[in-house]
Tab-separated table of C-alpha atoms in Angstrom:
chain	number	residue	atom	x	y	z
A	1	MET	CA	109.626	53.520	58.929
A	2	GLU	CA	107.414	56.069	57.469
A	3	GLY	CA	104.868	54.868	60.309
A	4	LEU	CA	107.563	55.611	62.789
A	5	ASN	CA	108.714	59.218	61.437
A	6	THR	CA	104.736	59.297	61.726
A	7	PHE	CA	104.223	59.296	65.143
A	8	PHE	CA	107.301	61.350	66.104
A	9	TYR	CA	106.022	64.269	64.415
A	10	TYR	CA	102.809	63.905	66.107
A	11	ALA	CA	104.456	63.460	69.354
A	12	SER	CA	106.324	66.772	68.801
A	13	ALA	CA	103.560	68.372	67.703
A	14	ILE	CA	101.228	67.500	71.046
A	15	GLY	CA	104.562	68.504	73.070
A	16	ILE	CA	105.184	71.550	71.023
A	17	ALA	CA	101.269	72.923	71.456
A	18	GLY	CA	101.293	71.228	75.805
A	19	THR	CA	104.281	73.384	76.074
A	20	VAL	CA	102.773	76.713	74.613
A	21	CYS	CA	99.787	75.747	76.690
A	22	PHE	CA	101.595	75.795	79.599
A	23	LEU	CA	103.230	78.940	78.850
A	24	VAL	CA	100.019	81.180	78.135
A	25	CYS	CA	98.626	79.471	81.681
A	26	LEU	CA	101.577	81.037	82.669
A	27	TYR	CA	101.188	84.080	81.476
A	28	LEU	CA	97.482	84.625	82.528
A	29	LEU	CA	98.233	82.796	86.518
A	30	LYS	CA	100.824	85.610	86.799
A	31	LYS	CA	98.328	88.310	85.589
A	32	SER	CA	96.090	87.210	88.130
A	33	ILE	CA	98.946	87.348	90.878
A	34	GLU	CA	99.093	90.939	89.792
A	35	ARG	CA	95.902	91.694	90.302
A	36	ASN	CA	95.188	90.676	93.335
A	37	ARG	CA	98.240	91.932	94.415
A	38	GLU	CA	97.138	96.004	93.587
A	39	ALA	CA	93.396	94.680	94.582
A	40	ASN	CA	95.274	93.795	98.175
A	41	GLN	CA	96.782	97.294	98.172
A	42	LYS	CA	94.007	99.445	97.585
A	43	ILE	CA	92.019	97.077	99.872
A	44	SER	CA	94.538	98.139	103.039
A	45	TYR	CA	94.746	101.613	101.667
A	46	TYR	CA	90.593	101.654	102.474
A	47	VAL	CA	91.502	100.341	105.702
A	48	VAL	CA	93.715	101.826	106.553
A	49	GLU	CA	91.852	105.296	105.189
A	50	ASN	CA	88.921	103.454	107.346
A	51	ILE	CA	90.877	103.437	110.785
A	52	ARG	CA	91.941	107.058	110.040
A	53	LEU	CA	88.281	108.520	108.890
A	54	GLN	CA	86.779	106.388	112.493
A	55	ALA	CA	89.356	108.259	114.633
A	56	GLU	CA	89.009	111.694	113.370
A	57	ASN	CA	84.627	111.177	113.785
A	58	ILE	CA	85.589	109.795	117.271
A	59	ARG	CA	87.505	113.261	117.609
A	60	LEU	CA	84.711	115.203	116.263
A	61	ARG	CA	82.456	113.302	118.215
A	62	THR	CA	84.086	114.132	121.696
A	63	PHE	CA	85.045	117.532	120.659
A	64	SER	CA	81.242	119.042	119.823
A	65	LYS	CA	80.037	117.527	123.446
A	66	GLN	CA	82.423	120.210	125.007
A	67	PRO	CA	81.086	122.685	126.317
A	68	HIS	CA	83.769	125.076	124.726
A	69	ILE	CA	82.710	124.349	121.242
A	70	LYS	CA	79.922	127.441	121.273
A	71	THR	CA	82.409	129.676	122.262
A	72	VAL	CA	84.408	128.970	119.279
A	73	TYR	CA	82.012	129.250	117.246
A	74	SER	CA	80.439	133.027	118.383
A	75	GLY	CA	83.697	133.837	118.693
A	76	GLY	CA	83.580	134.703	114.776
A	77	ASN	CA	86.673	133.904	112.594
A	78	LYS	CA	87.995	130.442	114.642
A	79	GLU	CA	88.177	127.388	112.495
A	80	VAL	CA	87.913	124.352	113.726
A	81	PHE	CA	87.433	121.841	110.565
A	82	PHE	CA	89.392	123.326	107.927
A	83	CYS	CA	91.915	124.878	110.389
A	84	GLY	CA	95.067	126.545	107.623
A	85	LEU	CA	93.789	124.715	104.635
A	86	GLU	CA	93.187	126.049	101.482
A	87	GLY	CA	92.243	125.050	98.198
A	88	GLN	CA	92.172	122.037	97.095
A	89	ALA	CA	92.771	120.665	100.269
A	90	ARG	CA	89.682	122.520	102.004
A	91	LYS	CA	87.507	120.871	99.376
A	92	ASP	CA	88.811	117.011	100.308
A	93	ARG	CA	88.450	117.959	104.010
A	94	TYR	CA	84.949	119.142	102.884
A	95	LYS	CA	83.998	115.899	101.817
A	96	GLN	CA	85.673	113.995	104.325
A	97	LEU	CA	84.045	115.802	106.691
A	98	VAL	CA	80.210	114.648	105.061
A	99	LYS	CA	81.175	111.655	104.970
A	100	LEU	CA	81.826	110.853	108.990
A	101	LEU	CA	78.993	113.696	109.577
A	102	HIS	CA	75.889	113.346	107.518
A	103	PRO	CA	73.010	112.622	109.620
A	104	ASP	CA	72.362	110.114	107.119
A	105	ASN	CA	75.442	108.616	107.814
A	106	GLY	CA	74.572	107.929	111.445
A	107	GLY	CA	76.557	111.936	112.272
A	108	ASP	CA	75.304	114.547	114.365
A	109	LYS	CA	73.183	117.211	112.690
A	110	GLN	CA	74.488	119.956	114.630
A	111	LEU	CA	77.987	119.133	114.255
A	112	PHE	CA	77.264	118.842	110.534
A	113	GLN	CA	75.561	122.287	110.799
A	114	LYS	CA	78.475	123.362	112.194
A	115	MET	CA	80.864	121.922	109.604
A	116	LEU	CA	78.702	123.577	107.047
A	117	GLU	CA	78.889	126.849	108.391
A	118	GLU	CA	82.608	126.867	108.670
A	119	TYR	CA	82.988	125.384	105.420
A	120	GLY	CA	81.076	128.025	103.960
A	121	ARG	CA	82.976	131.573	105.078
């Protein structure tokens, strides 16, 4: 009878250890799924932001090729890039435009200079 008790003791210990391992694996899997979900949300945000910035880049490039851009800038205080923006919103817009228009990133040099002039006002 002593051998049978020892067998059941070890069998229950192994069962408990297996259950604990299973629960730890489930916990780690849940955390991994949460991290993947957060990463996917960030990626989705960056994809949407990238698409928006590309569309803005196209719009600005198209706008810069129009002949009336010179009259807008020669007229004095009219703003094109930062119209109606002040404070932090203006700074955020500046950072976005630098990423888009900087010649090292494939942007247009003249348009970049015009944006810097307007930001400096």
